[in-house]
JSON list of C-alpha atoms and ligand atoms in Angstrom, two decimals:
[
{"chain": "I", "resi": 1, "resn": "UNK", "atom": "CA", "xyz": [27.21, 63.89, -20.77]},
{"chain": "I", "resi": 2, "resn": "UNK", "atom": "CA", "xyz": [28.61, 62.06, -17.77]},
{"chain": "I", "resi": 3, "resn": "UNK", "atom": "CA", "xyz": [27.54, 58.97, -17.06]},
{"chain": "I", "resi": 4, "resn": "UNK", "atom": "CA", "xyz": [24.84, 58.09, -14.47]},
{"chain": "I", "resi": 5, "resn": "UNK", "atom": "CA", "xyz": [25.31, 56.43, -11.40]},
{"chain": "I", "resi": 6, "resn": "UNK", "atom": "CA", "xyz": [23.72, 53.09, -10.60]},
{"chain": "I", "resi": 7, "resn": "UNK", "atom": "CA", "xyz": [22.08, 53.21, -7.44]},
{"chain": "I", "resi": 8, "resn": "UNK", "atom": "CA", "xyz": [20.82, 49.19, -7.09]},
{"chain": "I", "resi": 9, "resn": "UNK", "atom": "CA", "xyz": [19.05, 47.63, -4.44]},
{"chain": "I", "resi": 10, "resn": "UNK", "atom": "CA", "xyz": [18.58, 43.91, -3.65]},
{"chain": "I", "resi": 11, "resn": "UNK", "atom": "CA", "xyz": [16.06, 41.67, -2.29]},
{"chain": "I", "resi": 12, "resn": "UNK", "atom": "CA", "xyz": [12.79, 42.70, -0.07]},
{"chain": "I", "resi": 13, "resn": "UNK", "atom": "CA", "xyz": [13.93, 46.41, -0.20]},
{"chain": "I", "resi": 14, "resn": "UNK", "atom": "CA", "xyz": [10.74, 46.91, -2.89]},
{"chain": "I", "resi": 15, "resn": "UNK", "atom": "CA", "xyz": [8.81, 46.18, 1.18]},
{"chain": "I", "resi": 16, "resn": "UNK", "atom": "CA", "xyz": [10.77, 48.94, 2.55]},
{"chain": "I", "resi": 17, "resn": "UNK", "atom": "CA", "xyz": [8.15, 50.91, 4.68]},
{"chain": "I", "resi": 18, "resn": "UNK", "atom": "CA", "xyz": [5.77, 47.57, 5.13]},
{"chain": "I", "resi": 19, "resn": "UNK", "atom": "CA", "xyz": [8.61, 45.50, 5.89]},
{"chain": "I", "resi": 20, "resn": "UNK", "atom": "CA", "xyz": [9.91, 45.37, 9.75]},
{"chain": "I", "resi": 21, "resn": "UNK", "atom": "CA", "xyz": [9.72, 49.37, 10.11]},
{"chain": "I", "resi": 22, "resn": "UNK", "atom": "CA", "xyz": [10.93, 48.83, 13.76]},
{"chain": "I", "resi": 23, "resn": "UNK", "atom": "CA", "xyz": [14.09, 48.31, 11.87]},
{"chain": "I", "resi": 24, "resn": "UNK", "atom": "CA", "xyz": [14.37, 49.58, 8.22]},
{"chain": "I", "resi": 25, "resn": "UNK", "atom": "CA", "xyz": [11.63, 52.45, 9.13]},
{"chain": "I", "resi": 26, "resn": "UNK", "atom": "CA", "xyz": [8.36, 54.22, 7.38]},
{"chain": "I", "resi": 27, "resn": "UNK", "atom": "CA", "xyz": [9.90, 55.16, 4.31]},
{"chain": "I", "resi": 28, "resn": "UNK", "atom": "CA", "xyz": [9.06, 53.36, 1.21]},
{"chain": "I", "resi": 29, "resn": "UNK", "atom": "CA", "xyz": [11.91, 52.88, -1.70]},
{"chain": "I", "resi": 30, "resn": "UNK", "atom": "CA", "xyz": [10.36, 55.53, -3.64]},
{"chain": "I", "resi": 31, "resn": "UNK", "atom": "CA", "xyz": [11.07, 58.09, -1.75]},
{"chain": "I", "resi": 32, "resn": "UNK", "atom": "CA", "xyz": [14.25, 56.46, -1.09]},
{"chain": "I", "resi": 33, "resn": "UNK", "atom": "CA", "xyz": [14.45, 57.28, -4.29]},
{"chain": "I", "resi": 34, "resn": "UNK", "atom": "CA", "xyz": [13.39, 60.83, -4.54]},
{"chain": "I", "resi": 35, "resn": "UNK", "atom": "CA", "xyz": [16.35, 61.37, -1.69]},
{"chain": "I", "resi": 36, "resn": "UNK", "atom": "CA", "xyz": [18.65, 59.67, -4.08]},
{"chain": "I", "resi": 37, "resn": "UNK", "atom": "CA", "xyz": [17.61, 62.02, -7.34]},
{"chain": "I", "resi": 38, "resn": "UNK", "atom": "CA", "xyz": [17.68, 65.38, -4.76]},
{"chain": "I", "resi": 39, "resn": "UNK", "atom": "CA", "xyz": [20.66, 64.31, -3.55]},
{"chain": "I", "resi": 40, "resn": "UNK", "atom": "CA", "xyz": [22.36, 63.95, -6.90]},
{"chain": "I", "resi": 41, "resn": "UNK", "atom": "CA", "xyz": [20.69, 66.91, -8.39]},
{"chain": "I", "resi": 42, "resn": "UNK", "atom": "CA", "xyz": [22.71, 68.40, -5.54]},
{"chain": "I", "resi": 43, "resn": "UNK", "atom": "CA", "xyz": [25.69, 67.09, -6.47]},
{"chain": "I", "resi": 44, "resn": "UNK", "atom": "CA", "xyz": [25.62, 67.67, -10.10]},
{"chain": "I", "resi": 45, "resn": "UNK", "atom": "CA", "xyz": [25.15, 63.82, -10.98]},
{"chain": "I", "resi": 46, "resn": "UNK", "atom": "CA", "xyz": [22.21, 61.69, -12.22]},
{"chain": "I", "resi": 47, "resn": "UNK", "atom": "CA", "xyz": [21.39, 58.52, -10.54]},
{"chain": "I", "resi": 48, "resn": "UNK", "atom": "CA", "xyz": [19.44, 55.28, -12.52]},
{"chain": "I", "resi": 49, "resn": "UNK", "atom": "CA", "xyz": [17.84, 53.78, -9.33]},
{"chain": "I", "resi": 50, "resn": "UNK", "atom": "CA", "xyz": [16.76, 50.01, -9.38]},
{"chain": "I", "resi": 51, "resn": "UNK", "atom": "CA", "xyz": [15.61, 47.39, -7.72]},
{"chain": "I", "resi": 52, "resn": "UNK", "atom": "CA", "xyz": [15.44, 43.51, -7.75]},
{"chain": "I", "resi": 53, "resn": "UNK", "atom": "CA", "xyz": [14.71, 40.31, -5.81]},
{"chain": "I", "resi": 54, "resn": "UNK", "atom": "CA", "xyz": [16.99, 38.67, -8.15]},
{"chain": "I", "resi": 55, "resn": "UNK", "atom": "CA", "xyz": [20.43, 37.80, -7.82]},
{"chain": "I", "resi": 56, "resn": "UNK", "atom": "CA", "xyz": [21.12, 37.34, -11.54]},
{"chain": "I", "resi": 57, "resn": "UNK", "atom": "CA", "xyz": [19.70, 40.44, -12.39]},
{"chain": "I", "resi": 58, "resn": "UNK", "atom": "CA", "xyz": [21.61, 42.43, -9.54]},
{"chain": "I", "resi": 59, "resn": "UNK", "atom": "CA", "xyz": [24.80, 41.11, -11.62]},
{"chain": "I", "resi": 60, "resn": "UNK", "atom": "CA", "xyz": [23.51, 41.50, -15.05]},
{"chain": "I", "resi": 61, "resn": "UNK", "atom": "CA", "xyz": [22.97, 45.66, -14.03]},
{"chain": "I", "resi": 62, "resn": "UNK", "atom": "CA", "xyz": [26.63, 45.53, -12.33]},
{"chain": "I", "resi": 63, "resn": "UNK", "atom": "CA", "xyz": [27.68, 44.38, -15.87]},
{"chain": "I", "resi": 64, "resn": "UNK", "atom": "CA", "xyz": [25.69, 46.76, -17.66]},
{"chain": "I", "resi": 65, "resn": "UNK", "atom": "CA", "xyz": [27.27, 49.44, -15.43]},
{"chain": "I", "resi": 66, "resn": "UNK", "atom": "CA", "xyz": [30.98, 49.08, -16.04]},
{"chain": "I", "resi": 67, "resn": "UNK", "atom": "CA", "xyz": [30.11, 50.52, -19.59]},
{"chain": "I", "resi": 68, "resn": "UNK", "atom": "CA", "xyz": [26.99, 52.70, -18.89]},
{"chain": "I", "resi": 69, "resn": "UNK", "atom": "CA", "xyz": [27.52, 53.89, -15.18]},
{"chain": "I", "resi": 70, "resn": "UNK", "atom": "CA", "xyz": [30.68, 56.15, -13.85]},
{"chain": "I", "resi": 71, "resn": "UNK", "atom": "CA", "xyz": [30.19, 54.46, -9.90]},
{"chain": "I", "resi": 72, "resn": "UNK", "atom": "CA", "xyz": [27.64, 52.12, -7.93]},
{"chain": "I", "resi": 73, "resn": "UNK", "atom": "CA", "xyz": [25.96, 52.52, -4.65]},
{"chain": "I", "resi": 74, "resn": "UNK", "atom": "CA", "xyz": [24.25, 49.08, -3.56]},
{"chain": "I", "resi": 75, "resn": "UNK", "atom": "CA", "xyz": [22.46, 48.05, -0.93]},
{"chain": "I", "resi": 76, "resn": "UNK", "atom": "CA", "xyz": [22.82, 44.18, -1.31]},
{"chain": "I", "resi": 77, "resn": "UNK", "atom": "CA", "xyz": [20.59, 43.46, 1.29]},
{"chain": "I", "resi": 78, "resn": "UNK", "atom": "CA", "xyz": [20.38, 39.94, 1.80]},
{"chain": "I", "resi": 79, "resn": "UNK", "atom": "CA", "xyz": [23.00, 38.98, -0.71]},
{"chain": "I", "resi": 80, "resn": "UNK", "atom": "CA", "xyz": [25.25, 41.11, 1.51]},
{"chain": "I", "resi": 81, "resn": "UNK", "atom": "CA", "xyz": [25.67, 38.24, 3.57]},
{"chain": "I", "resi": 82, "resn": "UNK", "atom": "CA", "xyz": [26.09, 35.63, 0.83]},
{"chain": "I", "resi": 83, "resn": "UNK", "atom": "CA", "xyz": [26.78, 36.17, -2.73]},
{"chain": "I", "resi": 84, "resn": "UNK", "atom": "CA", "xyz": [30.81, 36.10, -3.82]},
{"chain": "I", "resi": 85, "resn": "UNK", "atom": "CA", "xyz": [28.93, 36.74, -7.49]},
{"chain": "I", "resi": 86, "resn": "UNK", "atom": "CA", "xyz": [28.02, 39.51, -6.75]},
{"chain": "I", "resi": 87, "resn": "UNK", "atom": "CA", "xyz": [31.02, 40.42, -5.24]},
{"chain": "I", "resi": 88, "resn": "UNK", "atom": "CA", "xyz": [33.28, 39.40, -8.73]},
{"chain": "I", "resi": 89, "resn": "UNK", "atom": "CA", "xyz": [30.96, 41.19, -10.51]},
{"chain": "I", "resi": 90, "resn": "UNK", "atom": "CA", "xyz": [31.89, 44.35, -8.71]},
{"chain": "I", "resi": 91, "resn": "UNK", "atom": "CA", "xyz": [35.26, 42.86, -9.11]},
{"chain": "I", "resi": 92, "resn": "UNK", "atom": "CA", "xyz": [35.03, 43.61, -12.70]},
{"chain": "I", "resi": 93, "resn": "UNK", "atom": "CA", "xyz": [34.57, 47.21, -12.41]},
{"chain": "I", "resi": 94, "resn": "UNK", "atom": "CA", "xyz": [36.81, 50.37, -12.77]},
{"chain": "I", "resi": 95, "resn": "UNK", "atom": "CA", "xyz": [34.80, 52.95, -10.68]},
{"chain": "I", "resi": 96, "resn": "UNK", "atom": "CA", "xyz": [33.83, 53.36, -7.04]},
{"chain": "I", "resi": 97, "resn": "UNK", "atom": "CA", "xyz": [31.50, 51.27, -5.18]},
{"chain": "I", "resi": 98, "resn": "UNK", "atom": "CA", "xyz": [29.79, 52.14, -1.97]},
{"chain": "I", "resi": 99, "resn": "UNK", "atom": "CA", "xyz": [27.42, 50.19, 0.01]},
{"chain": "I", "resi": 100, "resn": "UNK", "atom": "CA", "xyz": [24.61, 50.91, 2.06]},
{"chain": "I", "resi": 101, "resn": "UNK", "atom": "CA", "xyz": [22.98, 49.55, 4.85]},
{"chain": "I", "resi": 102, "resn": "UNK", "atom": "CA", "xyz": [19.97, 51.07, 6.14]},
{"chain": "I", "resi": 103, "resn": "UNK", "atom": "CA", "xyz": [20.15, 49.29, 9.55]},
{"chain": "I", "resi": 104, "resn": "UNK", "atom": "CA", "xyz": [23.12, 48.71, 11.49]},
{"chain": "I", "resi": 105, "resn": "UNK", "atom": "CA", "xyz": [24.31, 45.47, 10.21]},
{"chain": "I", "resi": 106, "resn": "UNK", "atom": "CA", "xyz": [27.12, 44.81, 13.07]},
{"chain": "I", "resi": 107, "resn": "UNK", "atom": "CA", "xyz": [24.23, 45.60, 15.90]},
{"chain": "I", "resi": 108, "resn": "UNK", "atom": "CA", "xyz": [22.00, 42.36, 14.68]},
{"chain": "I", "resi": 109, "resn": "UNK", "atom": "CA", "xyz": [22.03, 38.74, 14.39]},
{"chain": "I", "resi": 110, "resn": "UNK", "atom": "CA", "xyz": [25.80, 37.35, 13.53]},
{"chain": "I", "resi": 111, "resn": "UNK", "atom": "CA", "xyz": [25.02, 36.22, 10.30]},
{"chain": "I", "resi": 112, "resn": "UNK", "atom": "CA", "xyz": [24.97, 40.03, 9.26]},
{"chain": "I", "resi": 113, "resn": "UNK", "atom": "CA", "xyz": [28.19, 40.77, 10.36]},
{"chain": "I", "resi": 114, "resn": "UNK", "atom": "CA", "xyz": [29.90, 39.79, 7.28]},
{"chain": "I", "resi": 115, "resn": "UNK", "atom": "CA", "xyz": [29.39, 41.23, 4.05]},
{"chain": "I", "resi": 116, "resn": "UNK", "atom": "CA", "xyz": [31.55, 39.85, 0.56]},
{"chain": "I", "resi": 117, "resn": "UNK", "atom": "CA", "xyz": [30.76, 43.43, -1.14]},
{"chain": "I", "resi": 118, "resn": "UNK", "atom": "CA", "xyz": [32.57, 45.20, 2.12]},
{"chain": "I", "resi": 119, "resn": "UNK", "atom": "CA", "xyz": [35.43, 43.49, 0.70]},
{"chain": "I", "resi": 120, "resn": "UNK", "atom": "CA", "xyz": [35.18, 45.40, -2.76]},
{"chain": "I", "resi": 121, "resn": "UNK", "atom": "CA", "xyz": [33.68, 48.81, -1.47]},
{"chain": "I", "resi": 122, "resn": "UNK", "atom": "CA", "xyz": [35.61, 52.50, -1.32]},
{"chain": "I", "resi": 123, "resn": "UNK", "atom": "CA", "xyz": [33.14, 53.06, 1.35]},
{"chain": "I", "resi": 124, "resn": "UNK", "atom": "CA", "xyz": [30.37, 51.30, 3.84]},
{"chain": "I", "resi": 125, "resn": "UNK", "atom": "CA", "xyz": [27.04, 52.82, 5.38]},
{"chain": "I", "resi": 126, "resn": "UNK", "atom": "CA", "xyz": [25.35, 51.40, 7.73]},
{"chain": "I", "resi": 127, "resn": "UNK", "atom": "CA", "xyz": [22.48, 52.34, 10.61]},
{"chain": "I", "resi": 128, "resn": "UNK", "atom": "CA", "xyz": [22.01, 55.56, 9.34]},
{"chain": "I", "resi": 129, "resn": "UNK", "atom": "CA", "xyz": [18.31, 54.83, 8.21]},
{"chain": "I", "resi": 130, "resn": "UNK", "atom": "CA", "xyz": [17.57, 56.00, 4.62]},
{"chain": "I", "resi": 131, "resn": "UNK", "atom": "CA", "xyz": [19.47, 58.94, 5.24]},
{"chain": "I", "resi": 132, "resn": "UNK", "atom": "CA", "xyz": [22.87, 56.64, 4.27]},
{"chain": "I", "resi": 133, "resn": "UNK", "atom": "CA", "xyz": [21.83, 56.85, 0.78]},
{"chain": "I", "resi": 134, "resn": "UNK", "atom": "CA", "xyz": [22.00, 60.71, 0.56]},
{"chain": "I", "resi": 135, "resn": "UNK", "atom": "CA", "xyz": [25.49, 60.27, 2.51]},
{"chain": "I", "resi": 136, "resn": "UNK", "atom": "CA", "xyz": [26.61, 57.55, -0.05]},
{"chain": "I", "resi": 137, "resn": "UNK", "atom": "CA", "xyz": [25.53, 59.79, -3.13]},
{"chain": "I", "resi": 138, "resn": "UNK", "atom": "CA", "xyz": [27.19, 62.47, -1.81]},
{"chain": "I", "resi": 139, "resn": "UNK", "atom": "CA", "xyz": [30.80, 59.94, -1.36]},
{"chain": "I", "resi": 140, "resn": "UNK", "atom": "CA", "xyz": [30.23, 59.29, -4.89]},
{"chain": "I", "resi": 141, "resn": "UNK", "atom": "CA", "xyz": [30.25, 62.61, -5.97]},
{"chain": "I", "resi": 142, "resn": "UNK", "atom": "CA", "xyz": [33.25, 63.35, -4.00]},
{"chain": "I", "resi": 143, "resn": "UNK", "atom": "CA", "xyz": [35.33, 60.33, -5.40]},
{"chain": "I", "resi": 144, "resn": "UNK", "atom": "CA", "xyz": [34.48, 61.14, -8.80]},
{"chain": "I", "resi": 145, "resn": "UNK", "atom": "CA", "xyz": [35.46, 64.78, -8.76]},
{"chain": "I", "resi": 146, "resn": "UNK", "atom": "CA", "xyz": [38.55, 63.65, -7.00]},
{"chain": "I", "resi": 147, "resn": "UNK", "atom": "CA", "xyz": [37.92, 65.28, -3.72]},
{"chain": "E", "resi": 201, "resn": "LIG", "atom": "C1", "xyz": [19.97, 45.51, 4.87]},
{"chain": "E", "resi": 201, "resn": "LIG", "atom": "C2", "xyz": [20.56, 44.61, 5.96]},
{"chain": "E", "resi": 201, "resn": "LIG", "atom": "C3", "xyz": [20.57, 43.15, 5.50]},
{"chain": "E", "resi": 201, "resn": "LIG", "atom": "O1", "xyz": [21.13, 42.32, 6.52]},
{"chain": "E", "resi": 201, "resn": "LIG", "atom": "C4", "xyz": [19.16, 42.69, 5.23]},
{"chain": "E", "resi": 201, "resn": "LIG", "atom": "O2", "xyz": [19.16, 41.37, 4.72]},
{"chain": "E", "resi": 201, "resn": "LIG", "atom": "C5", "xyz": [18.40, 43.60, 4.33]},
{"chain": "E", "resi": 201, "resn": "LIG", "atom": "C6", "xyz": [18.61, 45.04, 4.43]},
{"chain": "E", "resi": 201, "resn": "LIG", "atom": "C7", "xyz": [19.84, 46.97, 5.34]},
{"chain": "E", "resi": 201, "resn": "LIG", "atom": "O3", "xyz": [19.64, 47.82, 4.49]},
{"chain": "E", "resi": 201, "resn": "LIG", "atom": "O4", "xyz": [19.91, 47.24, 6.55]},
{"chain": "E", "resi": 201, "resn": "LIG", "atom": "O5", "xyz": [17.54, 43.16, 3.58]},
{"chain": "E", "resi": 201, "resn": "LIG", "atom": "O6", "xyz": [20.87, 45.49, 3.76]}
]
């Protein structure tokens, strides 16, 4: 069986559809989610979909993965803009990485405009609303089937 990929999301995403929807929208992460596991089903891969307000355990899953997951999509959300750990932990992987943004990170305050995981990504989503995710699912699917 192939292996899954790891679809991680970082801090305040678990508010997604309570948190600033004038900007990150009415859906919640579930069915963030549920367009994740369609998407994959789709695609003929499985996703493990997570999600913490912890930086340490953002890198302990991106450690996990390089053994247990064939590619990472991340939305790093706050830790975009700050965290070079996170950034050598996807350092330390073999497979694809794309990131996701659900708002348009280069349309907002400055301090958005820079992400350290950009630096490590095959590809980068951004202010395509939830929607990104099915677009970076679909990416991943691609790039591992080598097309
Ligand atoms: C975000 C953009 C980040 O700047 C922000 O800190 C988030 C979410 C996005 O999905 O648009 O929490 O990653």
């Amino acid at each position: 069986m192939t292996k899954p990929v790891y679809v991680l999301n970082g801090p305040n995403l678990n508010l997604l559809g309570k948190r600033q929807p004038e900007i990150y929208g009415s859906e919640t992460l579930e069915d963030v989610r549920n367009l994740c596991e369609a998407a994959a089903a789709e695609t003929g891969l499985q996703v493990d979909f997570r999600q913490s307000n912890a930086e340490h355990e953002l890198i302990d899953w991106i450690q996990e993965a390089r053994e247990a997951a064939s590619g990472i999509v991340i939305n790093p959300a706050a830790y975009s803009h700050t965290s070079v750990a996170i950034l050598d932990a996807l350092n330390a992987c073999d497979f694809p990485v794309i990131e996701v943004h659900i708002s348009n990170i280069h349309k907002r305050e400055s301090f958005r405009h820079h992400s350290f995981v950009s630096a490590r990504a095959e590809a980068v989503i951004a202010g395509c609303g939830t929607q990104g995710y099915i677009f970076a699912v679909q990416k991943m699917a691609a790039l591992l089937s080598g097309k």
